[in-house]
């Protein structure tokens, strides 16, 4: 049975049994606890947590998932995958254990002719939570399973929760016995390779506290509504039903291996070592394509780093198979062709996907060539010293200077029989940059601390948003929170969070900054500085009580700062126009990757695998979008179905989650996007859009910054005054300024070059004086001194070499030191006669490095390095002199 058929049968079965089909969520959700969606239930978390009511009592989905915790095991085993599909059925207070077990057993064991999967009932085993007698009784009643094929297991195996206080419950897992040739008898508790888990049924019935029942701690309560969350591994079911040995040989994965065989000329199954490489390519190609499809681009942080690591492991695995030409686009084409029947957007987005992988491969091939050479040198040096550990400094240099991922260094070091000093590597990374990453606190609220908001939502319902048509409205206070605790009142000077039953205030979302303004009551005023939505449906006004005492149930006039809202609306509408202009100029691969809409200014990030946008193209984009302003097009906002939005070509942003009803912001054929923000009525209201800059913010991601409206006019006016002033000073027309300034700049550069030549000639002229001052140290002519002022870098090498040549046929050592900006550079040179005595420049460095806090090295005739203690130069010279006497 083909994988797409497995998916179809699962969906058909549950839809026929009253479940609402829910499309797979993006792999990227706004969840501070996850890099990627890693389970089918993730998009339903708000319903399980009680943050929002479930819109349906039953649901079913085929969720795409990525788990990267076992990335190093991929390929080494036949069970670990980074990308997989999780088929699930969910009940929100509807059926419970009996219904879940009945559905799973029916679908798994019904014959294929009758629409099921046709698994042999006599080869099915199940596990249950250790004290779940109810589940055991149901398995006997529904499936007729004997006692010996029902096994009890502890909490770490058969209890599930979210890892934070909240809902949880016991699990029951379904296993299929593959047969004695795959392992020993005894059920799942004895061998989970022979007995393969295919489905997990979670009976969500408990409320867990700070400590999880997974580790023996009792639940602190029972959920008012019991829920069902199940997950069936599509790939695992596929390789069982397709009669192959593992997931890599299934119909959707094996074609990638076939393409790799074509490239390499090698055959899967011929070599265990090559098989690992083939499997890495197949797994990571699927993961990489699906992650890019949902809007991620390679970078050195977070999700982008995971993607970069996956793609680079593919390239290196192909290299180890003997492939030298680019491969990623070809592998991506295979993934597209195999997966598109379930995920048709792979075809729509393929040119962008292909551009991303091609750009990353090109960059990495350069890194791989340079980094591998440096790595090989470091490994050879370590082995020559008899070391078993590659120094952290070498790993850091590879990462920091050559862009070599530490994970790749670890892999290659292991293959060379070495460990890596990771502790030192991490210490150097910490010294290099401060990792002030935004964590859950920066996101304003996490899943663990939202109970106070959920309590308000449960009591009073969601906040009605009036801000699309109103900037001032009457409302009632339904929640009052001070320092995270619900309060009945707050007085002047206190920082408060106010929840209203209805509000015109826009909560920060989708790149649009929050509104500011005031809440005015009969005897109090609250200044609103920020508005957030910590749980779906609730808008929380954060600010300060500036007058009187505010209390629950009080009536207020909620008044938005009109001027600020208008400025933000102009910026947000302008962002849509910039998006359209960029896509028109660069193609559909230029997808939005982030934005900021603030009063008078905007920031727009977009994917651009081909690199920088030329100044000419940027000017054309600016001209085009300002032409649209002049046309004064109507900006229409309306709600429609997701299917209709797709039909009319509305652009959806990657990573955003949309419901069945969506809001479209429409400017005719020029721009049509899904958006929940606030906008102007006509494009002419924006006034002017002035693009300030375009630059890189990461691998394959560019950023445009622009001013809007009056801010744009002021900027243009200031630039005009500046140009006029320059034209007056240079006695030139404005259009002549570029040529005139270029000529002046070239004259200045030539003067600087001439001065530099004079300085260098003067410094090198000192070579004779330095050589003449050589002192005799046990028959060695030693020149050890500070170099003349201004001699640094390559000039220091040239000067040391010149001094050495003036020492004639004597054994001679030259050591010159150049202090600059609190540091010191040095060069050591030796004559052939000195080297005959065993005096090697690289070894001499070690004799004096400590006083200057330095390190360095080189060849016997010439070595160089640097230090951090210029004051130690006299002591270093003394140490060198003493070493020569020794």
XYZ file of C-alpha atoms in Angstrom, residues 275-670:
396
model
C 24.347 2.972 3.419
C 24.583 5.424 6.329
C 25.398 8.184 3.854
C 22.561 7.242 1.517
C 20.100 7.281 4.436
C 21.328 10.661 5.699
C 20.768 12.108 2.226
C 17.270 10.641 1.921
C 16.104 11.729 5.372
C 17.623 15.205 5.376
C 16.487 15.997 1.834
C 12.854 15.527 2.885
C 13.320 17.523 6.089
C 15.184 20.346 4.381
C 12.636 20.781 1.595
C 9.685 20.751 3.997
C 11.332 23.244 6.375
C 12.218 25.643 3.547
C 8.689 25.298 2.179
C 7.403 26.699 5.471
C 9.586 29.798 5.224
C 12.868 28.995 7.010
C 16.197 29.939 5.413
C 19.675 28.774 6.482
C 21.356 30.837 9.198
C 23.573 30.441 12.250
C 20.763 30.599 14.813
C 17.706 28.614 15.833
C 15.661 26.988 13.072
C 17.929 28.363 10.381
C 20.914 26.655 11.989
C 19.106 23.317 12.102
C 18.239 23.696 8.414
C 21.812 24.649 7.539
C 23.091 21.600 9.403
C 20.690 19.283 7.570
C 21.606 20.632 4.125
C 25.324 20.557 4.815
C 25.174 16.980 6.072
C 23.595 16.050 2.715
C 26.389 17.724 0.767
C 29.120 16.148 2.852
C 27.489 12.705 2.655
C 27.377 13.049 -1.136
C 31.053 14.052 -1.108
C 31.886 10.922 0.881
C 30.056 8.913 -1.797
C 32.392 10.399 -4.378
C 30.038 13.060 -5.763
C 31.649 16.408 -6.630
C 28.909 18.218 -8.560
C 26.013 20.140 -6.913
C 23.236 17.788 -5.757
C 20.750 19.612 -3.536
C 18.450 20.923 -6.262
C 18.204 17.466 -7.820
C 17.373 15.837 -4.475
C 14.800 18.577 -3.830
C 13.154 17.805 -7.179
C 12.710 14.169 -6.133
C 11.173 15.194 -2.807
C 8.818 17.593 -4.610
C 7.650 14.952 -7.051
C 7.066 12.322 -4.370
C 5.460 14.526 -1.705
C 3.389 16.931 -3.843
C 0.271 14.702 -3.960
C -0.141 15.364 -0.232
C 1.540 18.789 -0.127
C 0.783 20.519 -3.496
C 2.389 23.756 -2.276
C 5.776 22.103 -2.874
C 5.228 22.607 -6.601
C 4.038 26.192 -6.177
C 7.002 27.137 -3.996
C 9.632 25.025 -5.705
C 11.633 27.757 -7.412
C 12.119 29.466 -4.058
C 13.057 26.144 -2.428
C 15.509 25.384 -5.230
C 17.082 28.839 -5.005
C 17.608 28.455 -1.249
C 19.245 25.020 -1.444
C 21.411 26.000 -4.415
C 22.731 29.114 -2.691
C 23.468 27.189 0.503
C 25.222 24.406 -1.393
C 27.416 26.827 -3.318
C 28.439 28.597 -0.112
C 29.099 25.345 1.726
C 31.191 23.809 -1.035
C 33.567 26.754 -0.702
C 33.534 26.376 3.084
C 34.065 22.630 2.801
C 37.113 22.993 0.577
C 38.821 25.596 2.759
C 37.694 24.207 6.094
C 38.619 20.621 5.277
C 42.156 21.703 4.462
C 42.464 23.591 7.761
C 40.873 20.692 9.631
C 43.269 18.153 8.129
C 46.214 20.316 9.175
C 44.869 20.599 12.732
C 44.280 16.831 12.945
C 47.780 16.090 11.671
C 49.275 18.464 14.249
C 47.252 16.883 17.059
C 48.297 13.363 16.088
C 51.920 14.437 15.762
C 51.745 15.610 19.374
C 50.204 12.287 20.348
C 47.002 14.061 21.408
C 43.603 12.377 21.430
C 41.681 15.654 21.595
C 41.420 18.397 18.969
C 41.952 21.742 20.758
C 38.924 23.959 21.236
C 40.905 26.808 19.633
C 41.105 24.853 16.386
C 37.383 24.081 16.429
C 36.642 27.732 17.163
C 38.872 28.930 14.317
C 37.116 26.574 11.922
C 33.717 27.884 13.056
C 34.516 31.569 13.422
C 36.929 32.145 10.540
C 35.891 29.556 7.973
C 32.184 29.062 8.769
C 32.713 25.373 9.528
C 29.808 24.129 11.718
C 30.941 22.683 15.044
C 28.718 19.650 14.430
C 30.625 18.897 11.256
C 33.924 19.304 13.103
C 32.705 16.840 15.741
C 31.689 14.308 13.072
C 34.939 14.591 11.159
C 37.024 14.458 14.333
C 35.243 11.270 15.407
C 35.988 9.735 12.016
C 39.648 10.685 12.533
C 39.650 9.024 15.964
C 39.745 12.272 17.941
C 37.523 14.006 20.472
C 37.040 17.785 20.469
C 37.556 20.062 23.468
C 33.966 21.281 23.379
C 34.179 23.028 26.744
C 36.967 25.277 25.489
C 35.114 25.813 22.217
C 32.003 26.967 24.092
C 34.080 29.258 26.295
C 35.590 30.928 23.232
C 32.152 31.306 21.678
C 30.922 32.939 24.880
C 33.855 35.374 24.838
C 33.187 36.241 21.215
C 29.565 37.293 21.575
C 26.898 37.842 24.173
C 24.024 35.528 23.668
C 21.187 37.765 24.715
C 18.593 35.692 22.939
C 14.916 36.398 23.298
C 13.450 33.581 25.382
C 9.893 32.939 26.486
C 9.951 36.070 28.636
C 10.675 38.226 25.606
C 7.573 36.797 24.023
C 5.566 38.442 26.829
C 3.991 35.215 28.080
C 4.668 31.473 27.910
C 2.453 28.444 28.300
C 3.463 27.983 31.908
C 2.300 31.378 33.233
C -0.945 32.064 31.393
C -3.405 30.811 34.010
C -4.376 34.298 35.206
C -5.339 35.258 31.642
C -7.154 32.002 30.977
C -9.188 32.566 34.145
C -10.415 35.913 32.774
C -11.169 34.279 29.415
C -13.125 31.460 31.063
C -15.226 33.862 33.155
C -15.922 36.602 30.650
C -15.130 35.259 27.215
C -12.952 36.809 24.534
C -12.390 40.515 23.894
C -14.412 41.926 20.991
C -12.097 43.891 18.681
C -13.627 47.093 17.296
C -10.463 48.693 15.948
C -11.043 48.183 12.245
C -13.814 50.775 12.275
C -13.537 52.573 15.649
C -10.752 54.365 17.541
C -12.873 55.213 20.592
C -15.465 53.059 22.342
C -17.243 52.410 25.603
C -16.174 49.239 27.404
C -16.230 47.420 30.721
C -13.212 46.166 32.683
C -13.411 42.361 32.987
C -9.900 41.737 34.297
C -7.346 43.696 36.328
C -3.876 42.218 36.858
C -1.015 43.669 38.893
C 2.381 41.942 38.865
C 0.860 38.750 37.488
C -1.923 38.517 40.083
C -5.616 39.312 39.560
C -6.711 42.269 41.717
C -10.023 44.021 42.386
C -8.471 47.509 42.094
C -5.282 49.482 41.441
C -4.289 53.020 42.387
C -2.257 55.910 40.981
C 1.278 54.969 39.983
C 0.708 51.222 39.731
C 1.554 49.292 36.594
C -1.527 47.365 35.524
C -2.847 44.986 32.906
C -6.443 45.735 31.988
C -8.774 43.395 30.108
C -11.901 44.860 28.489
C -14.994 43.167 27.125
C -14.527 45.156 23.890
C -11.718 47.391 22.635
C -10.580 49.501 19.685
C -6.913 48.898 20.656
C -4.853 46.752 18.293
C -2.679 44.147 20.033
C 0.856 43.697 18.690
C 0.716 41.071 15.954
C 2.020 40.249 12.492
C 4.801 42.834 12.694
C 2.400 45.680 13.520
C 3.196 47.525 16.729
C 0.505 47.835 19.372
C -1.687 50.881 19.794
C -1.183 53.361 22.613
C -3.752 55.635 24.231
C -5.898 56.006 27.346
C -8.651 54.269 29.302
C -10.720 56.976 31.003
C -13.247 56.269 33.741
C -15.420 58.502 35.874
C -12.618 59.109 38.392
C -9.494 57.465 36.964
C -7.214 57.370 33.946
C -4.969 54.555 32.713
C -2.264 55.360 30.172
C -1.965 52.405 27.757
C 1.646 51.798 26.649
C 1.288 48.356 25.106
C -1.376 45.830 24.078
C -0.717 42.085 23.864
C -2.720 38.913 23.307
C -1.168 36.414 25.769
C -3.868 33.834 25.077
C -5.999 33.589 21.929
C -9.063 35.796 22.056
C -7.889 38.062 24.891
C -6.431 41.570 24.507
C -4.511 42.868 27.505
C -3.893 46.626 27.844
C -0.644 47.275 29.730
C 0.121 50.634 31.244
C 0.085 52.852 34.333
C -2.718 54.296 36.437
C -2.041 58.033 36.100
C -5.032 59.276 38.101
C -7.491 57.899 40.666
C -8.311 54.276 41.418
C -9.334 51.796 38.722
C -11.497 48.800 39.651
C -13.095 45.716 38.159
C -16.402 46.132 36.331
C -15.798 49.876 35.912
C -16.957 51.496 32.678
C -14.317 53.215 30.571
C -13.882 55.137 27.369
C -11.117 53.351 25.494
C -9.374 55.927 23.318
C -6.622 55.047 20.827
C -3.907 57.585 19.962
C -5.335 58.597 16.568
C -2.144 60.020 15.088
C -0.065 56.980 16.038
C -2.645 54.545 14.653
C -2.833 56.480 11.371
C 0.964 56.499 11.031
C 1.160 52.759 11.702
C -1.670 52.074 9.244
C 0.251 53.976 6.555
C 3.386 51.954 7.322
C 1.536 48.628 7.314
C -0.167 49.330 4.005
C 3.170 50.467 2.591
C 4.703 47.143 3.669
C 2.175 45.299 1.495
C 3.185 47.488 -1.432
C 6.893 46.903 -0.824
C 6.195 43.152 -0.697
C 4.403 43.330 -4.046
C 7.114 45.490 -5.591
C 9.879 43.141 -4.460
C 8.034 40.088 -5.811
C 7.413 41.829 -9.127
C 11.118 42.629 -9.429
C 12.668 39.418 -8.082
C 10.021 36.746 -8.614
C 8.012 34.567 -6.254
C 11.162 33.285 -4.513
C 11.190 36.642 -2.701
C 8.839 35.632 0.097
C 8.197 37.705 3.197
C 10.331 36.573 6.129
C 9.360 39.185 8.724
C 8.302 42.796 9.074
C 7.938 45.756 11.420
C 5.208 48.368 11.025
C 5.879 51.385 13.248
C 4.754 55.015 13.088
C 6.316 56.529 9.983
C 8.657 53.657 9.161
C 8.719 50.031 8.088
C 11.092 47.123 7.899
C 10.498 44.307 5.429
C 12.512 41.068 5.399
C 12.352 38.701 2.446
C 14.106 35.628 1.114
C 16.549 36.360 -1.684
C 18.781 33.365 -2.368
C 20.367 35.205 -5.306
C 21.837 37.844 -2.995
C 21.676 41.628 -2.864
C 19.153 43.690 -4.779
C 20.954 46.087 -7.110
C 20.545 49.857 -6.515
C 18.906 50.121 -9.932
C 16.327 47.432 -9.101
C 15.686 49.041 -5.722
C 15.074 52.417 -7.353
C 12.654 50.798 -9.818
C 10.757 49.155 -6.941
C 10.510 52.495 -5.138
C 9.255 54.204 -8.297
C 6.685 51.469 -8.939
C 5.150 51.514 -5.452
C 4.962 55.321 -5.366
C 3.144 55.152 -8.708
C 0.554 52.949 -7.001
C 0.192 55.641 -4.318
C -0.478 58.220 -7.012
C -3.170 55.972 -8.502
C -4.947 56.241 -5.123
C -6.221 52.652 -5.240
C -8.893 51.553 -2.819
C -7.646 49.351 0.030
C -10.411 46.850 0.666
C -10.473 44.425 3.598
C -12.923 41.516 3.715
C -13.348 38.031 5.140
C -13.644 34.912 3.015
C -12.872 31.215 3.123
C -9.307 29.965 2.887
C -10.149 28.095 -0.300
C -11.570 31.237 -1.913
C -8.530 33.266 -0.799
C -6.265 30.773 -2.525
C -8.418 30.876 -5.649
C -8.126 34.649 -5.998
C -4.364 34.519 -5.425
C -4.125 36.047 -1.962
C -0.639 35.606 -0.506
C -0.399 33.765 2.812
C 2.673 34.272 4.970
C 4.871 31.294 5.749
C 4.639 30.100 9.338
C 1.281 31.746 9.997
C -1.648 29.617 11.080
C -4.978 30.416 9.412
C -8.466 29.193 10.187
C -11.292 28.399 7.800
C -12.201 32.113 7.617
C -9.442 34.546 6.689
C -9.142 38.321 6.259
C -7.916 39.584 2.892
C -6.414 43.040 2.370
C -6.911 43.804 -1.306
C -5.413 46.571 -3.473
C -6.671 45.174 -6.732
C -4.344 43.168 -8.920
C -1.260 44.851 -7.445
